[in-house]
Coordinates of C-alpha atoms in Angstrom, one line a residue:
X1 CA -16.1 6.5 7.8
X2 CA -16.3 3.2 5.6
X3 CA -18.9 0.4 7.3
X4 CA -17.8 -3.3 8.1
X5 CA -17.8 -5.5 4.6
X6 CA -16.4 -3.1 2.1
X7 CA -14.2 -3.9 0.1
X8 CA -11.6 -3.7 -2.8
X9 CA -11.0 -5.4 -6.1
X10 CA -7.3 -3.7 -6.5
X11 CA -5.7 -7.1 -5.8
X12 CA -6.3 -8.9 -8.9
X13 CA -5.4 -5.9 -11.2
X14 CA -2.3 -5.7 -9.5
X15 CA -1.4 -8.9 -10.1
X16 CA -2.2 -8.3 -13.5
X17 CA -0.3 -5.2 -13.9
X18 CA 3.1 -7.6 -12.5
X19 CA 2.3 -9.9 -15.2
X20 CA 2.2 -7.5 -18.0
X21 CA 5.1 -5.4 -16.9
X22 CA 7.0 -7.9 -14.1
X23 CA 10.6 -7.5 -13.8
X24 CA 10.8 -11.8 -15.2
X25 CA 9.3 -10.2 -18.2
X26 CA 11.7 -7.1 -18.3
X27 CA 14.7 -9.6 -18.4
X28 CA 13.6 -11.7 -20.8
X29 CA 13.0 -9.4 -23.4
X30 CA 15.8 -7.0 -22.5
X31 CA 18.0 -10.8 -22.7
X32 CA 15.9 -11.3 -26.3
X33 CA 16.5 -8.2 -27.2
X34 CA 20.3 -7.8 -26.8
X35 CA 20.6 -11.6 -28.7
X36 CA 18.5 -10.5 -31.3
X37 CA 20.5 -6.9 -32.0
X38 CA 24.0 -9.4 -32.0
X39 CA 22.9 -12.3 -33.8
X40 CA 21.6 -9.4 -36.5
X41 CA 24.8 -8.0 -36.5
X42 CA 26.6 -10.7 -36.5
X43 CA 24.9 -11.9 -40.0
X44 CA 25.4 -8.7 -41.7
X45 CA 29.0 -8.3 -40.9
X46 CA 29.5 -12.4 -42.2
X47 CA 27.1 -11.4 -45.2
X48 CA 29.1 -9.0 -46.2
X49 CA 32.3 -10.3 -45.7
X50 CA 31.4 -13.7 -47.1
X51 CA 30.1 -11.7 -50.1
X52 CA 33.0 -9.9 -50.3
X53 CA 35.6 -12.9 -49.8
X54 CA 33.9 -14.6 -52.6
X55 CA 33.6 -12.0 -55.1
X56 CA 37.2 -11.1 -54.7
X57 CA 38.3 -14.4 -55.1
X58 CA 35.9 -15.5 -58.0
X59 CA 37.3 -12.1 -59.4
X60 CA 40.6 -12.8 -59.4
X61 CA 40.5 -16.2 -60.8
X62 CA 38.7 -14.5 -63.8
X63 CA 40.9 -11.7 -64.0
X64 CA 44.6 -13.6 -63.7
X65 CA 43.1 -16.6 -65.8
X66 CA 41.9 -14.4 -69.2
X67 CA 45.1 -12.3 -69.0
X68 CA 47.5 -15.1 -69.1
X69 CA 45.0 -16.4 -71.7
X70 CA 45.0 -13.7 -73.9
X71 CA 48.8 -13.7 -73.9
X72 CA 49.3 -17.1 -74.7
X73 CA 47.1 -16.6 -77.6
X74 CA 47.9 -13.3 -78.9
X75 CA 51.2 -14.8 -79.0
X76 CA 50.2 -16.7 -82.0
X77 CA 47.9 -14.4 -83.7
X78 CA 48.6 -12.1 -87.0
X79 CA 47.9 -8.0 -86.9
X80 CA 46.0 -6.7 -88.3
X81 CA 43.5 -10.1 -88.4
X82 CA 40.3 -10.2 -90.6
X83 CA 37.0 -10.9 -89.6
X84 CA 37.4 -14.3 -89.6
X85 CA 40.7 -15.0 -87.5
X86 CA 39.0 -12.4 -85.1
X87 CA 36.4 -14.5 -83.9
X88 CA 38.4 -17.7 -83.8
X89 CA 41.1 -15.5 -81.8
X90 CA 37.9 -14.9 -79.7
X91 CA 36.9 -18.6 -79.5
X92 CA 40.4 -19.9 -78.5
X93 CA 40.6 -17.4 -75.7
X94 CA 36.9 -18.6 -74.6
X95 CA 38.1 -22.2 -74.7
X96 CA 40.7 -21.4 -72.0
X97 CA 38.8 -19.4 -69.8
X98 CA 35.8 -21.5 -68.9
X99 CA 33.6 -21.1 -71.9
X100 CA 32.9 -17.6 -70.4
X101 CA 31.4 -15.0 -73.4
X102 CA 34.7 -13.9 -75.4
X103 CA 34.6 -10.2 -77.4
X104 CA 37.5 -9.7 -79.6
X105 CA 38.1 -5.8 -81.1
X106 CA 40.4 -4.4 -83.5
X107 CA 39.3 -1.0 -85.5
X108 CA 36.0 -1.4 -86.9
X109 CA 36.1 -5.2 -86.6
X110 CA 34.6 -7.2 -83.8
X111 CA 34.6 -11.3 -83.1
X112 CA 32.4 -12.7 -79.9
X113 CA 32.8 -16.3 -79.2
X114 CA 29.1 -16.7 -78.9
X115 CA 27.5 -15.1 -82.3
X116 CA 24.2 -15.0 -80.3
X117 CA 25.0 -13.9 -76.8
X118 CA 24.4 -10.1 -75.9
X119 CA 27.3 -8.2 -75.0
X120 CA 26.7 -3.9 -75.8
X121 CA 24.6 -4.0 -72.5
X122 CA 27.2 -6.2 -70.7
X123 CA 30.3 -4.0 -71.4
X124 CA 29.7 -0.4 -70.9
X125 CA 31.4 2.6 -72.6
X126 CA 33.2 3.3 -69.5
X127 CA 35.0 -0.1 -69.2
X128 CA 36.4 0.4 -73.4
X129 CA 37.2 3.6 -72.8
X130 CA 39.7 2.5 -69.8
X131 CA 40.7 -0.6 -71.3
X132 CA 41.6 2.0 -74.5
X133 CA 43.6 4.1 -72.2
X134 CA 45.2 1.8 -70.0
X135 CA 47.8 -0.6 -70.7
X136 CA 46.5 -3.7 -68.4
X137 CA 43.5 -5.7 -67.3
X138 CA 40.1 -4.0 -66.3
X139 CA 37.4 -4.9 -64.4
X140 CA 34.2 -4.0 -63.6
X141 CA 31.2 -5.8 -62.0
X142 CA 27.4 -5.2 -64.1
X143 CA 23.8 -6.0 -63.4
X144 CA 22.1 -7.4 -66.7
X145 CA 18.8 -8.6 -66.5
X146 CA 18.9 -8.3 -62.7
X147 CA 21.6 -11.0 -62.8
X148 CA 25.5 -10.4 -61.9
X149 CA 28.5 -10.4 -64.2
X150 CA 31.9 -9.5 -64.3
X151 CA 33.4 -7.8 -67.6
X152 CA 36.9 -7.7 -68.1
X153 CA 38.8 -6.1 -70.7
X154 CA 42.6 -5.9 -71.6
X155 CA 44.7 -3.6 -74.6
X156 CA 47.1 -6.3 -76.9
X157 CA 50.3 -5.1 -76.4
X158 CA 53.4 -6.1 -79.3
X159 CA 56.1 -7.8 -78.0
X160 CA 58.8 -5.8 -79.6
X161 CA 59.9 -4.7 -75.5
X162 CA 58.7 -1.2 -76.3
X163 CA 54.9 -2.1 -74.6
X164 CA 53.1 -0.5 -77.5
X165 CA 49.0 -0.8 -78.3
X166 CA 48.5 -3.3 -80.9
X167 CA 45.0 -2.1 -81.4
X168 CA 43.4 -5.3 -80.3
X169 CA 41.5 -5.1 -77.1
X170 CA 39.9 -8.3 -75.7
X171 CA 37.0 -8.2 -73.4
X172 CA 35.6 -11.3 -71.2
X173 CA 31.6 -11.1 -70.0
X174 CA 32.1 -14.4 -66.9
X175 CA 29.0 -15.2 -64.9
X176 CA 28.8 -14.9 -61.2
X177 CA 25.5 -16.2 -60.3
X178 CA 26.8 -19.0 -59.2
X179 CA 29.2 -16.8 -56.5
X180 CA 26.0 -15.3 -56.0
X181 CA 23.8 -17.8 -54.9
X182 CA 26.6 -19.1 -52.6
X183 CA 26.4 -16.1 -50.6
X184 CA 22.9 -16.1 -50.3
X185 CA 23.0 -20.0 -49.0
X186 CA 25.2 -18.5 -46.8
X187 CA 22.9 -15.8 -45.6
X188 CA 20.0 -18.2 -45.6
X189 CA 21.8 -20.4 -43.2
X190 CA 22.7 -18.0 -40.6
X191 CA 19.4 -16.4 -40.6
X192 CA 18.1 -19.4 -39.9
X193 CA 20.8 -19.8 -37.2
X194 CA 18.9 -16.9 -35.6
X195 CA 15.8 -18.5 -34.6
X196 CA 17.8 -20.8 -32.1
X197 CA 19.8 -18.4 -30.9
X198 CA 17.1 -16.0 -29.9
X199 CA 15.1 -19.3 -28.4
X200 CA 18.5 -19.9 -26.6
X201 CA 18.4 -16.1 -25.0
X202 CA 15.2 -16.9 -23.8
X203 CA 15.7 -19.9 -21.9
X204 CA 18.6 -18.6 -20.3
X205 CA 16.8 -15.2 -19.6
X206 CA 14.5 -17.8 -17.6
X207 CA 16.9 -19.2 -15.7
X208 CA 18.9 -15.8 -14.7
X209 CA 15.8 -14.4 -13.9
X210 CA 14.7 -17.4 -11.7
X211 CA 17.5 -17.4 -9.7
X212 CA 17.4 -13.1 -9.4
X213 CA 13.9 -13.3 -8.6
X214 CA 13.6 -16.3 -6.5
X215 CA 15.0 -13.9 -3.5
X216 CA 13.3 -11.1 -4.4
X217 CA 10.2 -13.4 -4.4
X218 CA 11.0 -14.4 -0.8
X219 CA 11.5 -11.2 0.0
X220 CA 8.0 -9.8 -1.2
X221 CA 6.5 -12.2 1.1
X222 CA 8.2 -11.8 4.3
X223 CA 7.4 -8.2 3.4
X224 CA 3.6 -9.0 3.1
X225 CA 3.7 -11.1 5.9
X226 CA 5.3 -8.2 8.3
X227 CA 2.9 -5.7 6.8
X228 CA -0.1 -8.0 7.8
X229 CA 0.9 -8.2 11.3
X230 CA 3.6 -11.3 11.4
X231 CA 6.4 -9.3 13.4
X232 CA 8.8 -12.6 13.2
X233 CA 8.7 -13.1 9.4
X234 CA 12.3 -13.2 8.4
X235 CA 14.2 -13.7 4.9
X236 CA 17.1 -16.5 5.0
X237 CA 20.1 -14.8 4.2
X238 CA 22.6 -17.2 1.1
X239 CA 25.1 -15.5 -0.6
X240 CA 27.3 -12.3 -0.7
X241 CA 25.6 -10.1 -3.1
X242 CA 23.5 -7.1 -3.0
X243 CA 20.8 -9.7 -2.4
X244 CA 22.0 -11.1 0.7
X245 CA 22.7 -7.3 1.8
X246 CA 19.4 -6.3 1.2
X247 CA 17.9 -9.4 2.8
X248 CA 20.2 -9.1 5.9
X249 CA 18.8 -5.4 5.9
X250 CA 15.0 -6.3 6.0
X251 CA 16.0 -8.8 8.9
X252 CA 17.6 -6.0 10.7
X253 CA 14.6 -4.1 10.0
X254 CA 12.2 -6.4 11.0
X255 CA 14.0 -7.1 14.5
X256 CA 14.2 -3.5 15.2
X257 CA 10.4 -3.4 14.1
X258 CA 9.6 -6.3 16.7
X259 CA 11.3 -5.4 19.5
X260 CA 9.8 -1.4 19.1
X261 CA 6.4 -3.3 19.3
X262 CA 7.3 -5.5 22.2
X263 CA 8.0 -2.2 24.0
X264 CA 4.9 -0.2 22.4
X265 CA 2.8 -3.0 23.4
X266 CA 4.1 -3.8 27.0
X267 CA 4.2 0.5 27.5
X268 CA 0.3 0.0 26.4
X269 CA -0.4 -2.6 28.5
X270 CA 0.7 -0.7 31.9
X271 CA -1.1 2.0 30.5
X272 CA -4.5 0.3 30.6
X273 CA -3.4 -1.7 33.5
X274 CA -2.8 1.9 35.5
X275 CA -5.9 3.4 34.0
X276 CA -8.0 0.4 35.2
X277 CA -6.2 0.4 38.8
X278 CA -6.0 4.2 39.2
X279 CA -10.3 4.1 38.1
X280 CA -10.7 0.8 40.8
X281 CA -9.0 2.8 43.9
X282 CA -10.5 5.8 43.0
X283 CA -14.5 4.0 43.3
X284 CA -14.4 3.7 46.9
X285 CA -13.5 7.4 48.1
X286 CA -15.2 8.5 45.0
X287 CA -18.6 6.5 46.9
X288 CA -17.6 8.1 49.7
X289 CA -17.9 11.7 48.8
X290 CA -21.0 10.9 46.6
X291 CA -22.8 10.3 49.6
X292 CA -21.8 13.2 51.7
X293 CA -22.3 15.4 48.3
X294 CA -25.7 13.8 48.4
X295 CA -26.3 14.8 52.4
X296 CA -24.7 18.4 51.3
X297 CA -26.8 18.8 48.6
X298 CA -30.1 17.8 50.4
X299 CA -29.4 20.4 53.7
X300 CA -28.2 23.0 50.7
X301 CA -31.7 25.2 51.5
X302 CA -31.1 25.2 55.2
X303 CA -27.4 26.6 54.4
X304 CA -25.9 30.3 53.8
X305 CA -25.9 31.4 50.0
X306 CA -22.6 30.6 49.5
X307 CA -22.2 27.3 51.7
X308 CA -25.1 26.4 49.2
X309 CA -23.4 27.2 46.2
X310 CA -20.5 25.2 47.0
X311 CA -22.1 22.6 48.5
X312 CA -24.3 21.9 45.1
X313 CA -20.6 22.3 43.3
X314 CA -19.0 19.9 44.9
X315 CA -21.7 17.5 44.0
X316 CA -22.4 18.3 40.6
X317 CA -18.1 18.0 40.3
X318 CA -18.4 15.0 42.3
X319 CA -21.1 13.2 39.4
X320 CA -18.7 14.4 37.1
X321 CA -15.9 12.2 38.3
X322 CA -17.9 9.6 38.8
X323 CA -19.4 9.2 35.4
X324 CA -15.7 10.1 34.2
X325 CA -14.1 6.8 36.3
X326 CA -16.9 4.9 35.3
X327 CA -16.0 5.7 31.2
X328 CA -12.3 5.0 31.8
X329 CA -12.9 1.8 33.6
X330 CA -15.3 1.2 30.1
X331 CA -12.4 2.2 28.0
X332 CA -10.3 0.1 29.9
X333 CA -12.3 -2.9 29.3
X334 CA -12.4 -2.4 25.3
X335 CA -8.4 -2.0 25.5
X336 CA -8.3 -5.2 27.1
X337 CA -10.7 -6.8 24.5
X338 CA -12.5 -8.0 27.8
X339 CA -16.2 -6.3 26.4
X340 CA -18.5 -8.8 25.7
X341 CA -22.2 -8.8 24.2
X342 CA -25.7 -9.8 25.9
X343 CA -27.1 -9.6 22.8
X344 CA -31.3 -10.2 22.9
X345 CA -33.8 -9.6 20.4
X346 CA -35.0 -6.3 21.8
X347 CA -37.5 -3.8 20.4
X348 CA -35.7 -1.3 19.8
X349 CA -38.3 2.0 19.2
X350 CA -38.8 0.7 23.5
X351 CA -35.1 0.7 24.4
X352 CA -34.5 4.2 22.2
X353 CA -37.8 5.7 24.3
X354 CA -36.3 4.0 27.8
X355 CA -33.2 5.6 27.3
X356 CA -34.7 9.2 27.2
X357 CA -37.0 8.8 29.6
X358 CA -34.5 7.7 31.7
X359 CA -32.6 10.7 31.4
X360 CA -35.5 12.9 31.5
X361 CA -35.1 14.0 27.8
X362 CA -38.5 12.6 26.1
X363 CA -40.1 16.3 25.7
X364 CA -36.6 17.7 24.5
X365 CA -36.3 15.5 21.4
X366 CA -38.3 14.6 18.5
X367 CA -38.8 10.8 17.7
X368 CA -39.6 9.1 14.0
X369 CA -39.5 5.7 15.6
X370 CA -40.2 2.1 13.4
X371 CA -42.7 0.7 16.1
X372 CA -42.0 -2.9 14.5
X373 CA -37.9 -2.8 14.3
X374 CA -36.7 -5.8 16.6
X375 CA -33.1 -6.7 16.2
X376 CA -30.7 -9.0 18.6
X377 CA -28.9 -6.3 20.6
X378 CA -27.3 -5.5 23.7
X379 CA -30.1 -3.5 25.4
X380 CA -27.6 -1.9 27.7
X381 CA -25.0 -0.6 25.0
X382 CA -27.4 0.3 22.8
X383 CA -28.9 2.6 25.7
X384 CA -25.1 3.7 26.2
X385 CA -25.2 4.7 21.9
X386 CA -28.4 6.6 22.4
X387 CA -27.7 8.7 25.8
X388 CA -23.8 9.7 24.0
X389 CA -25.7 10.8 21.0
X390 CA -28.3 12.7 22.2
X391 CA -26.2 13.9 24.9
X392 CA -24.0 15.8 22.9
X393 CA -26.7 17.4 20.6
X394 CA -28.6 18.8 23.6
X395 CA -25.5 20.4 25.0
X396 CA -23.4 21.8 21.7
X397 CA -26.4 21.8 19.2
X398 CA -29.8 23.9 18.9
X399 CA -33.2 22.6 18.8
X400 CA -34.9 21.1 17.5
X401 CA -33.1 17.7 18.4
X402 CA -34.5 14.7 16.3
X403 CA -34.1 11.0 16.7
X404 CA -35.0 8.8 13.6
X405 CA -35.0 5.3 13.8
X406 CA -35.1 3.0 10.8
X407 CA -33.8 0.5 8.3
X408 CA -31.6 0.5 5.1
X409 CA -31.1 -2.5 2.5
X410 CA -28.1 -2.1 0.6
X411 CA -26.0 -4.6 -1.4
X412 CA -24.2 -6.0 1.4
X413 CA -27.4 -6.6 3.7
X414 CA -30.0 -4.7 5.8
X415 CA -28.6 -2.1 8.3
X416 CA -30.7 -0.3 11.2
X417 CA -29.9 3.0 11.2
X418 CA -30.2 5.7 14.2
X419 CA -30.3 9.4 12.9
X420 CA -29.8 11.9 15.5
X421 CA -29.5 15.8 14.4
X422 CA -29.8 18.9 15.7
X423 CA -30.2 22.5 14.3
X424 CA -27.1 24.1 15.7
X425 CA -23.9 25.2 14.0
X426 CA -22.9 22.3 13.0
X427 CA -19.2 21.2 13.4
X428 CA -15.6 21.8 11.5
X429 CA -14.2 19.5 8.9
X430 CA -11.3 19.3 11.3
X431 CA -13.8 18.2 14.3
X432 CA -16.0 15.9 12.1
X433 CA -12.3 14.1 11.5
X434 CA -11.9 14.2 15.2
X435 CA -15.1 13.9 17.1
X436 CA -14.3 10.1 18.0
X437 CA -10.9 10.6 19.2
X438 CA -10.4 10.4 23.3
X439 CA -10.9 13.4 25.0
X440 CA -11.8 15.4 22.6
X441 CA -14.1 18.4 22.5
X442 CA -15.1 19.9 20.0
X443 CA -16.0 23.0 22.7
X444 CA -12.8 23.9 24.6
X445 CA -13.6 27.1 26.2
X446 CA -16.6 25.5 27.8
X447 CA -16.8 25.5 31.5
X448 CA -16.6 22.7 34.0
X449 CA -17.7 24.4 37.0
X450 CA -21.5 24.6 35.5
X451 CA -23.8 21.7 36.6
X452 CA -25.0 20.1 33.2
X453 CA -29.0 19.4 33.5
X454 CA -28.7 17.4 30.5
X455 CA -27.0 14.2 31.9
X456 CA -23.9 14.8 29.7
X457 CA -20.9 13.3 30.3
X458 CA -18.8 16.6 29.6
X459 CA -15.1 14.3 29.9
X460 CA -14.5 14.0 26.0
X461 CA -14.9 10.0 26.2
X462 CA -18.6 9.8 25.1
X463 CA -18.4 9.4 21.8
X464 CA -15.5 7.0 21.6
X465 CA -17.3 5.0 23.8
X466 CA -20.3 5.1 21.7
X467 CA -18.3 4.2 18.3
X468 CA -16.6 1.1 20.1
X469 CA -20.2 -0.1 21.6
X470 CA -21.4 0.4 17.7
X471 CA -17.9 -1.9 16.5
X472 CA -18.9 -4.1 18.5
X473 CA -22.3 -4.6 17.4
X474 CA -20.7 -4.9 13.8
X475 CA -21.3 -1.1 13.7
X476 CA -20.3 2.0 13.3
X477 CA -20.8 5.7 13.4
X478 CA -21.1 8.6 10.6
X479 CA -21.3 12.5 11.5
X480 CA -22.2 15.0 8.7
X481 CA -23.8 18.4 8.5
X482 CA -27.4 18.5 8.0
X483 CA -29.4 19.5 4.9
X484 CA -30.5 22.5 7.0
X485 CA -27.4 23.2 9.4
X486 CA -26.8 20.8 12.4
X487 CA -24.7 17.9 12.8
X488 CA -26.5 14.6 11.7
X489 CA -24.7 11.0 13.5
X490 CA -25.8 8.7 12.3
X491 CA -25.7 4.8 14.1
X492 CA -25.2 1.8 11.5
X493 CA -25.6 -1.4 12.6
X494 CA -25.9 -5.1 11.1
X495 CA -29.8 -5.6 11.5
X496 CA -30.5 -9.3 13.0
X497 CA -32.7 -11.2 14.1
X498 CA -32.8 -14.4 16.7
X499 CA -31.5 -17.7 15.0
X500 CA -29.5 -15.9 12.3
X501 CA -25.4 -16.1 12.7
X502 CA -23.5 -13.5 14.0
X503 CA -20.5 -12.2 13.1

């Protein structure tokens, strides 16, 4: 059993634990997430059709504008040419093209526009040997220098109508870094168009997940509230969504809860109440017989043998239903929360002696008594502790019986503790979980016709009675098996002392 004051540090990790992984959180990043995946996307897919758009057109442009320039030229120009009209036929085509690198071939001769501009690397052997074949403009886009180009080439036909090779081919290297960099302004600026949009996702996550949560919030704490003990803490019900459903369900829930309680608590209350009236009537009969037992039990020697033997029954049975109205008119009382202490500082090795003296059990049991133990007390109860205690190892254990008395300082305070064990067979898990429960006995083949010399109670009550005396001291009560067989219980309670505050 744990003692009064422990406790748990789960909370704040839970709370951490809905931070870290909280369904607000969830949202927002799955919200971040999904922006992040379709702003991505949609850059690539306007990347590359922006690239593409712009190629095709700057393409084109190049392509349409040095064919109809090498036709209006080659209209003009002599086969075969010489070196030198070569490279002006190379120039004049530049001229009308943009300036872009011109490279005129016919045979074995070759003009270029510009005498110092690099063009094997910029027009492959692939790109002649299709312009050779063909009999129209080629294209074909290069990387030189890790910079873009576009080389075109296109065969010279004669104009005689019969679409022959002339021999001449014409080849134009134009630039497209320009084109290039245009599409990369482009990417730059919707990449930085991403930023915002993801900030956007955010914020809106943070709103959609304020107004989900905000009932689930509510909900959480009516839930709390009803698990603490608030039987009236309901949810207000807005909307028409699975929300409102599930709210309108927990109300349900908790009115069904209530009104279950209202019953449990009024069937619990006419319980006690019948248990406390049945225990009141029975006192005056129950006086009664006790002192005709008593008149039976004092002539028993002048009786016949078996006059005798019932006479002393009927009082020993008549005790017994004494001491057993007596413990449900005390259970009764701590139902109805109506126990209160008279708490004294008391010596408590005297009242442990008292109580088994009293009882006539001082040369039964072994004491290990601190002489100098005082603690505020109810003298009474404690006596009531004691007598349950030893009771019960005098009539199920073996001896010896030992009673230690003594103190404990642990980290939440000093305890006094009450040992008392016996060398018998100790009892069951299953009864060691059950020893404090009503009625219960751990011996249920045991007679009740025998007269117990021990004082016992014998109803099943005693040590329920004894646990709620210790609770209400601040208390409680432990059972284990002894180091060397037995049951050990063991009585823990708060040690204080007069002028200190009590709980």
């Amino acid at each position: 059993m744990n003692r009064p004051g422990s406790g748990g540090g789960g909370a704040p990790r839970r709370r951490s634990r809905r931070l870290v992984g909280g369904l607000r959180v969830r949202l927002v990043i799955a919200f971040v997430v999904v922006a992040l995946i379709s702003a991505v996307t949609a850059t690539a897919l306007a990347y590359r059709d922006a690239r593409t758009a712009v190629l095709q057109r700057a393409q084109n442009t190049a392509v349409n504008d040095f064919r109809e320039r090498v036709g209006t030229v080659a209209a003009q120009f002599d086969i075969p040419p010489d070196q030198q009209s070569l490279s002006r036929f190379a120039a004049k085509v530049s001229e009308g093209v943009g300036g872009n690198i011109v490279v005129a071939r016919y045979r074995g001769l070759t003009g270029v526009s510009d005498t110092l501009a690099e063009t094997e690397d910029r027009i492959t052997t692939g790109l002649r040997d299709t312009v050779r074949s063909g009999n129209g403009a080629r294209f074909q886009r290069v990387m030189w220098r890790g910079e873009p180009y576009l080389a075109v080439g296109t065969p010279v036909m004669y104009a005689d109508g019969d679409r022959r090779a002339s021999g001449l081919e014409v080849f134009m290297i134009a630039d497209l870094r320009a084109e290039r960099d245009d599409t990369a302004a482009l990417l730059d600026s919707v990449r930085a168009g991403i930023v915002p949009v993801v900030l956007l996702a955010a914020v809106l996550a943070l709103l959609a997940a304020r107004t989900v949560l905000r009932p689930v919030r509510k909900l959480g704490r009516a839930t709390r509230e009803l698990a603490a003990g608030d039987l009236g803490s309901r949810v207000a019900v807005t909307g028409h969504d699975e929300l409102a459903d599930l709210a309108t369900t927990f109300n349900e829930t908790a009115d069904a809860l209530q009104a279950s309680d209202a019953e449990l608590r009024a069937q619990e209350a006419k319980a006690r109440r019948f248990v406390a009236d049945v225990s009141h009537e029975l006192r005056t009969p129950l006086a009664a017989m006790t002192m005709v037992a008593t008149v039976l039990e004092e002539d028993a020697d002048q009786l016949p043998p078996d006059a005798a033997r019932a006479a002393r029954t009927v009082g020993a049975e008549t005790a017994r239903l004494s001491r057993l109205v007596d413990d449900l008119m005390e259970i009764s009382r701590f139902d109805a929360k109506a126990v209160r202490l008279n708490a004294a500082e008391t010596g408590l090795a005297d009242t442990v002696r008292a109580s088994l003296a009293l009882r006539g059990w001082t040369d039964r049991v072994r004491t290990h008594l601190d002489e100098d133990l005082r603690a505020v007390v109810d003298r009474r109860r404690i006596d009531v502790i004691v007598a349950n205690l030893v009771g019960n190892a005098l009539r199920h254990g073996a001896p010896p019986v030992t009673v230690t008395l003594g103190t404990a300082r642990e980290p939440d305070g000093e305890w006094v503790t009450l040992e008392v064990a016996d060398h018998g067979p100790g009892l069951p898990s299953a009864a060691r979980e059950q020893v404090f429960d009503r009625f219960y006995k751990a011996d249920t083949a045991r007679t009740r016709g025998a007269c117990d010399d021990d004082g016992g109670q014998g109803s099943g009550l005693g040590t329920a009675i004894a646990l709620e005396n210790a609770r209400l001291h601040g208390g409680t009560i432990d059972v284990a098996d002894g180091p060397r067989g037995g049951a050990v219980f063991t009585l823990r309670l708060p040690l204080r002392r007069t002028g200190e505050e009590t709980e």
